[in-house]
PDB file of C-alpha atoms in Angstrom:
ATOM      1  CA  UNK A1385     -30.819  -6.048 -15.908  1.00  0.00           C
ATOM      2  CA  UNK A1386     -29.442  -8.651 -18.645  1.00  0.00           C
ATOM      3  CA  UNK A1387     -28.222 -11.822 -17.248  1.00  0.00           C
ATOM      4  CA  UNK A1388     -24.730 -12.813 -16.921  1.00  0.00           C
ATOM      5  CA  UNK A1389     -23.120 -13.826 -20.021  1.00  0.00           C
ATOM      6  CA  UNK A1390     -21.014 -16.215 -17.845  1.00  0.00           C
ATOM      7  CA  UNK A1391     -22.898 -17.639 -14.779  1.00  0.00           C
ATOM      8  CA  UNK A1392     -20.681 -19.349 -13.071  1.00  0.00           C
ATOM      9  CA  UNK A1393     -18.869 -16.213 -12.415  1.00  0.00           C
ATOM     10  CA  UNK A1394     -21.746 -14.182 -11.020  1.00  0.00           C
ATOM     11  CA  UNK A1395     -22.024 -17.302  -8.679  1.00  0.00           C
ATOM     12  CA  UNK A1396     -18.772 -17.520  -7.723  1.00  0.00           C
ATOM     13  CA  UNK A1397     -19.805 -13.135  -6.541  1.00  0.00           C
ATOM     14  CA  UNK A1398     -22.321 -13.978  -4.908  1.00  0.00           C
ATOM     15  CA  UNK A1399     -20.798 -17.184  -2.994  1.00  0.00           C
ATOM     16  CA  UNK A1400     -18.271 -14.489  -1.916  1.00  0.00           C
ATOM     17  CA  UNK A1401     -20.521 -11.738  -0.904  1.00  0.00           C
ATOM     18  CA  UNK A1402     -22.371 -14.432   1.212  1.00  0.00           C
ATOM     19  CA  UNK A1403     -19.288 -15.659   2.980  1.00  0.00           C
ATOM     20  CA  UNK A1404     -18.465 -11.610   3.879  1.00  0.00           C
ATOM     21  CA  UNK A1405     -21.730 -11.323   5.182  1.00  0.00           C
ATOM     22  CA  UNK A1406     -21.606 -14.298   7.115  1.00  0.00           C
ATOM     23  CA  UNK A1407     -17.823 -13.555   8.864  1.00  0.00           C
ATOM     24  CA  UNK A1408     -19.515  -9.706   9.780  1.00  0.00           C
ATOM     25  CA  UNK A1409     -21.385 -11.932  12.107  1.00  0.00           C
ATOM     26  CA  UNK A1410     -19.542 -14.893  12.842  1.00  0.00           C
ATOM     27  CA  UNK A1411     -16.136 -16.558  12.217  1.00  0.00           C
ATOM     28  CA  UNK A1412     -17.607 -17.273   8.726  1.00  0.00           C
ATOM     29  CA  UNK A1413     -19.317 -20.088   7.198  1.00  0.00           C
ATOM     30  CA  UNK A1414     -19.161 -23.780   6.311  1.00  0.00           C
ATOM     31  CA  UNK A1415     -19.622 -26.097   3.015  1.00  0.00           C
ATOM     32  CA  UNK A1416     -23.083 -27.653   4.159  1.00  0.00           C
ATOM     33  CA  UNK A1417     -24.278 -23.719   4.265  1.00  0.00           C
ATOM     34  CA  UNK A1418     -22.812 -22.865   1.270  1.00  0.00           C
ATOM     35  CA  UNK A1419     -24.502 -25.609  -0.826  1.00  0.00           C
ATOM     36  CA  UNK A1420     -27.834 -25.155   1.113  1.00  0.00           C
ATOM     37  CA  UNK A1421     -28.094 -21.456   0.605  1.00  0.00           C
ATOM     38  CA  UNK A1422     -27.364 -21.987  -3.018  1.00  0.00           C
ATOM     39  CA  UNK A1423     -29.337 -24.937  -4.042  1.00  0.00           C
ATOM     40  CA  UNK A1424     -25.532 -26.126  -5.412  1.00  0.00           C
ATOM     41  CA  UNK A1425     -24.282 -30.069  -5.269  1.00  0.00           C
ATOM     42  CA  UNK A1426     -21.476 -30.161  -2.457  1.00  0.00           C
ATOM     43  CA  UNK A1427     -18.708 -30.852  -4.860  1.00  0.00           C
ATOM     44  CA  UNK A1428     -19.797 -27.883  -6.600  1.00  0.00           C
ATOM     45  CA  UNK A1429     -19.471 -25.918  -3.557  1.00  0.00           C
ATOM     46  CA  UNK A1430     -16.422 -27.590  -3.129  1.00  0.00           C
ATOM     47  CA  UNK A1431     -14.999 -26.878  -6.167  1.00  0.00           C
ATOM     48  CA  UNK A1432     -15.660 -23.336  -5.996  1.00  0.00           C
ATOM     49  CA  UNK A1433     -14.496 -22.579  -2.866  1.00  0.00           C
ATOM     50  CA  UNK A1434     -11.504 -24.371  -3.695  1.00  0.00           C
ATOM     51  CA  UNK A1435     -11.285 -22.161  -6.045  1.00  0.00           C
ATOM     52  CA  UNK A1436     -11.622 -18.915  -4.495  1.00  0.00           C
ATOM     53  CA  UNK A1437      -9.469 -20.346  -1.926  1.00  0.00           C
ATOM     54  CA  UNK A1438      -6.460 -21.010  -4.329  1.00  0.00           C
ATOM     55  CA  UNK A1439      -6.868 -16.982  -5.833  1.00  0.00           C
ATOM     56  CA  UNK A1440      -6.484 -15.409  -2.082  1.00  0.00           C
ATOM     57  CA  UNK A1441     -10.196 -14.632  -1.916  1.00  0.00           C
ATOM     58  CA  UNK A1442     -11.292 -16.989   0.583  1.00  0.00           C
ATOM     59  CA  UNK A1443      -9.602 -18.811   3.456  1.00  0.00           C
ATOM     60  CA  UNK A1444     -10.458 -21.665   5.749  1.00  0.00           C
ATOM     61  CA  UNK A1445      -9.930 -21.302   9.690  1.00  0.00           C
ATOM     62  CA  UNK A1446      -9.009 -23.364  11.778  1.00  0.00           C
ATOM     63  CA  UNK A1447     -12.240 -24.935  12.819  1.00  0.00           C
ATOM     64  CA  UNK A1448     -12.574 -25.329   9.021  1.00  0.00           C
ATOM     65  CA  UNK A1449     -15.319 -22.940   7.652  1.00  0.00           C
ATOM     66  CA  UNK A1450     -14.381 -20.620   4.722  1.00  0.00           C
ATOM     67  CA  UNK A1451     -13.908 -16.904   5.853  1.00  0.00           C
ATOM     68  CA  UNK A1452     -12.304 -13.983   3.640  1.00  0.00           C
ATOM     69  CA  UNK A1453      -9.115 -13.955   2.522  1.00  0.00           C
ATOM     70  CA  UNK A1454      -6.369 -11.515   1.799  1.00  0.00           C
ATOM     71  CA  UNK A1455      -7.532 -10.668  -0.941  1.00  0.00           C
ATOM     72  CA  UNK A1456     -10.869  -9.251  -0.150  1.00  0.00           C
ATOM     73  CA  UNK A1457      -8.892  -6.969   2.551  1.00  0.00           C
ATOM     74  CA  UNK A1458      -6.764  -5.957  -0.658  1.00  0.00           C
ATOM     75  CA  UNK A1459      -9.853  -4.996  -2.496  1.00  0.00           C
ATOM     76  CA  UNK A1460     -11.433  -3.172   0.275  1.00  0.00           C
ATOM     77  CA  UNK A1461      -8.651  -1.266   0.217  1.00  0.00           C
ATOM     78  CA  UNK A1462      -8.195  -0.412  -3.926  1.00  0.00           C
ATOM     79  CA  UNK A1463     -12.584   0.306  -2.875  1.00  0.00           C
ATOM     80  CA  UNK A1464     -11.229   3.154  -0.261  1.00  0.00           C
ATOM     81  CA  UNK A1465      -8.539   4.095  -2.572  1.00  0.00           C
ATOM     82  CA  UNK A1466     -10.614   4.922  -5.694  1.00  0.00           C
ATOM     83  CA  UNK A1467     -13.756   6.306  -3.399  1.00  0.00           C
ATOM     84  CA  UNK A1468     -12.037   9.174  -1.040  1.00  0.00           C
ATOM     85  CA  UNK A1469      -8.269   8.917  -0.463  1.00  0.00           C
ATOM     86  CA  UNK A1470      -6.942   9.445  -4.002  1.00  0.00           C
ATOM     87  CA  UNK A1471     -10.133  12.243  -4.116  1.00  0.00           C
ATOM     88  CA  UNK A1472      -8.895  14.237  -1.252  1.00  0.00           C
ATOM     89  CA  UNK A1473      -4.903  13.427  -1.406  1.00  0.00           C
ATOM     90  CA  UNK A1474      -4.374  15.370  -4.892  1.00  0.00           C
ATOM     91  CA  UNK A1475      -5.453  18.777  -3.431  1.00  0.00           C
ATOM     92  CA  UNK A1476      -3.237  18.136  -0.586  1.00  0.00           C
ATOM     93  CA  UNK A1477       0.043  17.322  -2.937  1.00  0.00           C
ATOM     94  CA  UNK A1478      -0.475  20.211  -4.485  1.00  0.00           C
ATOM     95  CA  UNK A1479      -0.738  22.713  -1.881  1.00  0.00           C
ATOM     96  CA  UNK A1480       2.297  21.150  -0.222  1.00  0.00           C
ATOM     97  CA  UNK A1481       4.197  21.249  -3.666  1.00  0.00           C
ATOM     98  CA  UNK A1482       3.126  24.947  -3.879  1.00  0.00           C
ATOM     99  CA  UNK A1483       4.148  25.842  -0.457  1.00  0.00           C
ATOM    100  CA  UNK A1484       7.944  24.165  -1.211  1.00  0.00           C
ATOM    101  CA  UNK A1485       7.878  24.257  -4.461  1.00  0.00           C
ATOM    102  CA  UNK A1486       9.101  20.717  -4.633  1.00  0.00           C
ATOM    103  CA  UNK A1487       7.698  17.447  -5.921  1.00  0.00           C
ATOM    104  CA  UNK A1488       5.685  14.887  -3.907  1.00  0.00           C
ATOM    105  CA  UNK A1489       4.185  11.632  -4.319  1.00  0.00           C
ATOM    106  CA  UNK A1490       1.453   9.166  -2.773  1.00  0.00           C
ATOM    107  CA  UNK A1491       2.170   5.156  -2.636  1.00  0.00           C
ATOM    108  CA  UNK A1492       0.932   2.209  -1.170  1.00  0.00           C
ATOM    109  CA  UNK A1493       1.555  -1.718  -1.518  1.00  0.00           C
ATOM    110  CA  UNK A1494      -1.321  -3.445  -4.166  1.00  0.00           C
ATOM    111  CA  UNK A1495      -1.123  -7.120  -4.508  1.00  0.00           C
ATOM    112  CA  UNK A1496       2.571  -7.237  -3.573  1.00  0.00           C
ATOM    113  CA  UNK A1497       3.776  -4.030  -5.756  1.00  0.00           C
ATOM    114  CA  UNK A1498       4.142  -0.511  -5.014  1.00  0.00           C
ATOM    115  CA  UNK A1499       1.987   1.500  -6.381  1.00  0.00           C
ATOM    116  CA  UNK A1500       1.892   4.949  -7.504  1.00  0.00           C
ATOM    117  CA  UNK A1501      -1.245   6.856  -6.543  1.00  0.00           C
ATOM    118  CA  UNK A1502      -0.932  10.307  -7.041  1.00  0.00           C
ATOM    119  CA  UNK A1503       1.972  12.751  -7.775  1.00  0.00           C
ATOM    120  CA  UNK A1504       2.702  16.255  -8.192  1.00  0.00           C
ATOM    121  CA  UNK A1505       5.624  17.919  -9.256  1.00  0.00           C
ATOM    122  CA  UNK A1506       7.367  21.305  -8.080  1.00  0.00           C
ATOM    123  CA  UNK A1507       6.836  24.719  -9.514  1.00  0.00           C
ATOM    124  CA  UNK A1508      10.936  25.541  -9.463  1.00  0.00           C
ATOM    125  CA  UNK A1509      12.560  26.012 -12.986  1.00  0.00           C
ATOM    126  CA  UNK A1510      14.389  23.038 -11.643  1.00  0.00           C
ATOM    127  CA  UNK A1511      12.473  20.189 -10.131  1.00  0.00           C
ATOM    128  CA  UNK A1512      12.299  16.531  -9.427  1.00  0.00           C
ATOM    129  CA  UNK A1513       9.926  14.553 -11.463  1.00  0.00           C
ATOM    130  CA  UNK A1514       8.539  11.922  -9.675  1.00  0.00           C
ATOM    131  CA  UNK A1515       7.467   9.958 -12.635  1.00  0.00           C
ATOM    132  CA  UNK A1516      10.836  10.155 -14.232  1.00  0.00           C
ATOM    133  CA  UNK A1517      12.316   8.939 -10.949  1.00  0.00           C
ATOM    134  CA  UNK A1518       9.947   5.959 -11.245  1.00  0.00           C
ATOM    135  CA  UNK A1519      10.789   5.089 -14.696  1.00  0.00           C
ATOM    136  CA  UNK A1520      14.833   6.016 -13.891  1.00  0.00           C
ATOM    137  CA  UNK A1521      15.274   4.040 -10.843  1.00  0.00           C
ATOM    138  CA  UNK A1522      15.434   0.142 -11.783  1.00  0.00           C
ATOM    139  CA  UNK A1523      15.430  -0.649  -7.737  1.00  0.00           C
ATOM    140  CA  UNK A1524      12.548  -0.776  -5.850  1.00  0.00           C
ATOM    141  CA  UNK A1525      14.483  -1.240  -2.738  1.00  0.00           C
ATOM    142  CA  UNK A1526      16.274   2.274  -3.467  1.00  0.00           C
ATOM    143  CA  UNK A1527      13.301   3.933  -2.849  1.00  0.00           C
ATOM    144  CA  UNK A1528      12.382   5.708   0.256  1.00  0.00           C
ATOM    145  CA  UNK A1529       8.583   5.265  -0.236  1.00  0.00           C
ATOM    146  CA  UNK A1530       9.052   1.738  -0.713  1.00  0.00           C
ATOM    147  CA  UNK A1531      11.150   1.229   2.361  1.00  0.00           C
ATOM    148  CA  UNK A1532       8.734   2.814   4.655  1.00  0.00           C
ATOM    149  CA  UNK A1533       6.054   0.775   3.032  1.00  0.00           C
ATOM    150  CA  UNK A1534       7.289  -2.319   4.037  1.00  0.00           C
ATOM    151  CA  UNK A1535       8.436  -0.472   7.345  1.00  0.00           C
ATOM    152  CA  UNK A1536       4.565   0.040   8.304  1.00  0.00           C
ATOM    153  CA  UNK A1537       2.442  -2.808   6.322  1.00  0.00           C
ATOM    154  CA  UNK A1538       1.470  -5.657   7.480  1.00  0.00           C
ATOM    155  CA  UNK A1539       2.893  -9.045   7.597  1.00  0.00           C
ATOM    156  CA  UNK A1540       0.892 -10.522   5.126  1.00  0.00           C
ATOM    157  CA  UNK A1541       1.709  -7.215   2.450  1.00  0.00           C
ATOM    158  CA  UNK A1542       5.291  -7.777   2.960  1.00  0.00           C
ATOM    159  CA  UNK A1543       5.498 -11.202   2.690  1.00  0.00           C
ATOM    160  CA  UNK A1544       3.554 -11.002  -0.596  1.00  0.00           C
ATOM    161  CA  UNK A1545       6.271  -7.465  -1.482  1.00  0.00           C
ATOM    162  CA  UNK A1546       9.343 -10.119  -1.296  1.00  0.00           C
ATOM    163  CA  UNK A1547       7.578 -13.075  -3.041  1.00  0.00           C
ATOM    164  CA  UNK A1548       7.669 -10.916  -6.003  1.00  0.00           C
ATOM    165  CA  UNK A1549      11.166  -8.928  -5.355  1.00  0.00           C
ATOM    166  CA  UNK A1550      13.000 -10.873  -3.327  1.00  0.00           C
ATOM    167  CA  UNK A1551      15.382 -10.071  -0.671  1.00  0.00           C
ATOM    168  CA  UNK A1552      17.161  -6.241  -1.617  1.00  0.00           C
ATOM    169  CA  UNK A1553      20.661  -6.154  -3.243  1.00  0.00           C
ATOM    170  CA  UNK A1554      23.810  -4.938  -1.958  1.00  0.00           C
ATOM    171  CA  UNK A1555      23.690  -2.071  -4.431  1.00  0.00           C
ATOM    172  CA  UNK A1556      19.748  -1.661  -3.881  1.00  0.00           C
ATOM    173  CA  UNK A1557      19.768  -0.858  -0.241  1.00  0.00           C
ATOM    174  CA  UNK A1558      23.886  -1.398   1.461  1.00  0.00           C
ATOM    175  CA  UNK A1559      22.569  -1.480   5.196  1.00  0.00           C
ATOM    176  CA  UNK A1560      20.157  -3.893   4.348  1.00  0.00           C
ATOM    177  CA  UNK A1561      23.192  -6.069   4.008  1.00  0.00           C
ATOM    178  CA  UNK A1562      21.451  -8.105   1.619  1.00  0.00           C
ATOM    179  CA  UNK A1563      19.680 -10.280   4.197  1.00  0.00           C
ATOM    180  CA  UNK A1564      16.425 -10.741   5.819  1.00  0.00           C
ATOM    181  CA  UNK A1565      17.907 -10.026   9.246  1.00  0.00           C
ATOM    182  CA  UNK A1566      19.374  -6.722   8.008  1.00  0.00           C
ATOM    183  CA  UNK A1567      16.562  -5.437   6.424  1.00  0.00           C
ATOM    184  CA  UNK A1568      14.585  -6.220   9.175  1.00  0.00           C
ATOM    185  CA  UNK A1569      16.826  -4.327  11.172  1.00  0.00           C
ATOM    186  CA  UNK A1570      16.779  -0.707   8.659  1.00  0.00           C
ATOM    187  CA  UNK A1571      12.576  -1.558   9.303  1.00  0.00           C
ATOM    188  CA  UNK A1572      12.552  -1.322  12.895  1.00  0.00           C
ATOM    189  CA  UNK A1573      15.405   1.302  12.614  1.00  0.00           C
ATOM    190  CA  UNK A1574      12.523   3.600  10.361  1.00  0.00           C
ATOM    191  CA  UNK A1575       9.998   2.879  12.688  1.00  0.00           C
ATOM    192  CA  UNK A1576      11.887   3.766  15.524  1.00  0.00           C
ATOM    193  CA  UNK A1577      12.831   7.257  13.132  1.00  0.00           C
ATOM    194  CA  UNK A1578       9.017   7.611  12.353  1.00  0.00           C
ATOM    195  CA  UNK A1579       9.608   8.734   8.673  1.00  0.00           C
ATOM    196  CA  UNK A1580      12.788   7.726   5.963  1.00  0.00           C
ATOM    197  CA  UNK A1581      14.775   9.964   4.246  1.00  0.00           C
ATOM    198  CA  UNK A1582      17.901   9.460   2.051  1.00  0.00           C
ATOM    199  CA  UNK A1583      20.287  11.211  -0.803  1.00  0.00           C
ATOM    200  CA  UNK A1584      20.380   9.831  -4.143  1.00  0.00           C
ATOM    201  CA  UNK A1585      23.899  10.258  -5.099  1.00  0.00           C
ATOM    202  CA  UNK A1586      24.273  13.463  -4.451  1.00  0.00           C
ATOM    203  CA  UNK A1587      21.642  14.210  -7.214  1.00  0.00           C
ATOM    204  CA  UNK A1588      18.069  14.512  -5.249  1.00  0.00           C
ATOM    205  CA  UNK A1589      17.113  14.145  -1.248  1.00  0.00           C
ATOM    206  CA  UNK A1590      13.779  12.399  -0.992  1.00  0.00           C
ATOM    207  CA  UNK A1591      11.733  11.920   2.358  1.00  0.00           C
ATOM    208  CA  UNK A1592       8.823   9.534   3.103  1.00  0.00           C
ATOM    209  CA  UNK A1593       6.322   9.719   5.724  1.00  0.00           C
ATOM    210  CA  UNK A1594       3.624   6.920   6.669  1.00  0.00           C
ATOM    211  CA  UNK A1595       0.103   7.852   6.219  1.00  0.00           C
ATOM    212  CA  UNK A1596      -3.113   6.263   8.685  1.00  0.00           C
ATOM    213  CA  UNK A1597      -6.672   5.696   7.889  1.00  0.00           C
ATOM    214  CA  UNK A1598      -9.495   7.073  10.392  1.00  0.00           C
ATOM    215  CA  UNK A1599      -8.782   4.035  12.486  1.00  0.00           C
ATOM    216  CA  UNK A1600      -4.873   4.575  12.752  1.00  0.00           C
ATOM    217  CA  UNK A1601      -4.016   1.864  10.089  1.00  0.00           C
ATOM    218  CA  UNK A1602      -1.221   2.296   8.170  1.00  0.00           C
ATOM    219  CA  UNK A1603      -2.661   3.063   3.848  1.00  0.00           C
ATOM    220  CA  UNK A1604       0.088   4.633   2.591  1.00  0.00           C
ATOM    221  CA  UNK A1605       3.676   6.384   2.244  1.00  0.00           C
ATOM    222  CA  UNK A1606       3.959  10.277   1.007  1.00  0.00           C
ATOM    223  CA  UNK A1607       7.032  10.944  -0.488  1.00  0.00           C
ATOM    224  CA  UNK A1608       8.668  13.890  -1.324  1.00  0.00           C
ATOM    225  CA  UNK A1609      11.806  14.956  -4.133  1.00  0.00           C
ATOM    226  CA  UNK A1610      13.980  17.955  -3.830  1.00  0.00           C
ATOM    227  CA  UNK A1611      17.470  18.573  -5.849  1.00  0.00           C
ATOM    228  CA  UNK A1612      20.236  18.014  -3.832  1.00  0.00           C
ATOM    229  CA  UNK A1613      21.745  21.110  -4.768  1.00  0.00           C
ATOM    230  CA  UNK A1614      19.233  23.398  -2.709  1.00  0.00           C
ATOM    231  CA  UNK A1615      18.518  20.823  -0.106  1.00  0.00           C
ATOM    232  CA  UNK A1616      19.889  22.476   2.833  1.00  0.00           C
ATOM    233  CA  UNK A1617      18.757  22.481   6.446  1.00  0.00           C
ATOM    234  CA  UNK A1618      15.876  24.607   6.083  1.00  0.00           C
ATOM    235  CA  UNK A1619      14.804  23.207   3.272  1.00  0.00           C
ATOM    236  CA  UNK A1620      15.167  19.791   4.597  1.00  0.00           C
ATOM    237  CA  UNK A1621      13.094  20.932   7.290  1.00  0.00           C
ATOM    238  CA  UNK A1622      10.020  22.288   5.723  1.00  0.00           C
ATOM    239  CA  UNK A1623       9.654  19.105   3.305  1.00  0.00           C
ATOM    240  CA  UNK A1624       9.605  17.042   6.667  1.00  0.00           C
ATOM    241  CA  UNK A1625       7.546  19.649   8.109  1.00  0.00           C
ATOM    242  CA  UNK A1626       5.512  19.437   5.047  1.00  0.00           C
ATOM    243  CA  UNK A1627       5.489  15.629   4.995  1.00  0.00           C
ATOM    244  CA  UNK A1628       4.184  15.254   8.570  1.00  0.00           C
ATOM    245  CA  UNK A1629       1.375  17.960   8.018  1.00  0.00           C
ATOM    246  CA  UNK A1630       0.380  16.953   4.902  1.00  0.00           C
ATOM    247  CA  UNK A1631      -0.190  13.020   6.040  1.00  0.00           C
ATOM    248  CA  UNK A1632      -2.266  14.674   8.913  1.00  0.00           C
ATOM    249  CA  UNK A1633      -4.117  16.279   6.611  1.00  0.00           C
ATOM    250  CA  UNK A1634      -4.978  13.420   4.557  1.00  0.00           C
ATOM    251  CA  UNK A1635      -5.855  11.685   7.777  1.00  0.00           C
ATOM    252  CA  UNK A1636      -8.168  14.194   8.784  1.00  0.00           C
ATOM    253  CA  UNK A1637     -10.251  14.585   6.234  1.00  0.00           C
ATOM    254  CA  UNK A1638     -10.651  10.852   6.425  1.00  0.00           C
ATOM    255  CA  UNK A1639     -11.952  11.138  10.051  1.00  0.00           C
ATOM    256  CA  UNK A1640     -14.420  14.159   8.546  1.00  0.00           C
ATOM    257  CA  UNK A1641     -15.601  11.546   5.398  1.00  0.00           C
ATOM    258  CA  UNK A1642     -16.544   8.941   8.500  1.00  0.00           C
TER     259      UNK A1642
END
């Protein structure tokens, strides 16, 4: 293998790969290590793990050695993504769109945005588009995927969700009441619900239901469209039906993978 056209970056990898190592173990590491292990200066050190630091990818405890940050969760997470969630959730959106013959979709929360990880649309002459939803709606508050994302994430992900948004609107999500408190509130209310639904006015009824990892952690939020106009009870029942099985399903195979 060719070496690194820029060093410093393939040092700043394996500085990184060392501290993971190291918190497997232990709480993590400190400086003295650091610079030992890598033959660096200690203001080197220190300058790099400033660095890494400032970006999220390191963070230092409160005895004061570096361990991993947020970020390296986050990227654990795009790893588990890419390698078997994405690979075994697009089978699964389609068989549910086939048995409903309505549109679904797969999001989580990626560095403080929603993101969009796989979607399928209905069979029906008339069907929601899930894209076209994305690219209609302005809000990201008036989405149900979104609100059960922050509903089930973690501190840190939301916090990091309404650094970039802010607080919702009025308009984006009325029982939020525009506030911290009463969002907080429509959270524990979804929780308390176990999946979100709403009616976009009058035009589609979408549904979201959260979606755990092998270990029971929350990864992700599977929504699903349907026209309003053939949304009735039954209907409404077998996308929520559909929801909950499907999100099992995706769990499962998870456990199988492990």
């Amino acid at each position: 293998m060719n070496k690194p056209a820029i060093q410093s970056v393939a040092n700043a990898f394996s500085v990184l790969e060392y501290v993971l190592g190291c918190s497997m173990i232990s709480e993590g590491t400190g400086l003295a290590d650091i610079a030992r292990k890598f033959g660096m200066r200690k203001t080197t050190a220190r300058n790099m793990m400033q660095t890494l630091e400032y970006c999220g990818y390191i963070r230092r405890t409160a005895r004061g050695v570096y361990a991993p940050g947020e970020k390296c969760a986050m990227l654990s997470k795009a790893g588990c993504f890419a390698g078997q969630i994405r690979e075994h959730s697009v089978g699964l959106l389609k068989e549910a769109a086939e048995r409903t013959e309505e549109s679904f979709i797969l999001t989580t929360l990626f560095n403080g945005q929603r993101l969009i990880v796989a979607s399928v649309s209905g069979n029906s002459v008339i069907s929601v588009n899930p894209e076209a939803i994305e690219r209609e709606q302005k809000h990201n508050y008036g989405r149900v995927t979104t609100r059960l994302l922050l509903a089930y994430c973690n501190p840190e992900e939301r916090e990091s969700f309404l650094l970039l948004n802010g607080l919702p609107e009025e308009r984006q999500w009325p029982r939020a009441r525009a506030s911290r408190e009463g969002m907080e509130a429509e959270l524990e209310a979804i929780r308390r619900k176990g999946f979100c639904e709403a009616v976009d006015a009058g035009f589609f009824y979408a549904a979201a239901f959260p979606v755990f990892d092998s270990g029971n952690h929350f990864i992700a939020a599977l929504g699903a469209y349907s026209p309003s106009f053939r949304t009735d009870e039954a209907k409404r029942n077998l996308l929520l039906e559909t929801l909950r099985e499907t999100a099992e399903s995706i769990q499962s195979k998870l456990i199988k993978r492990d």
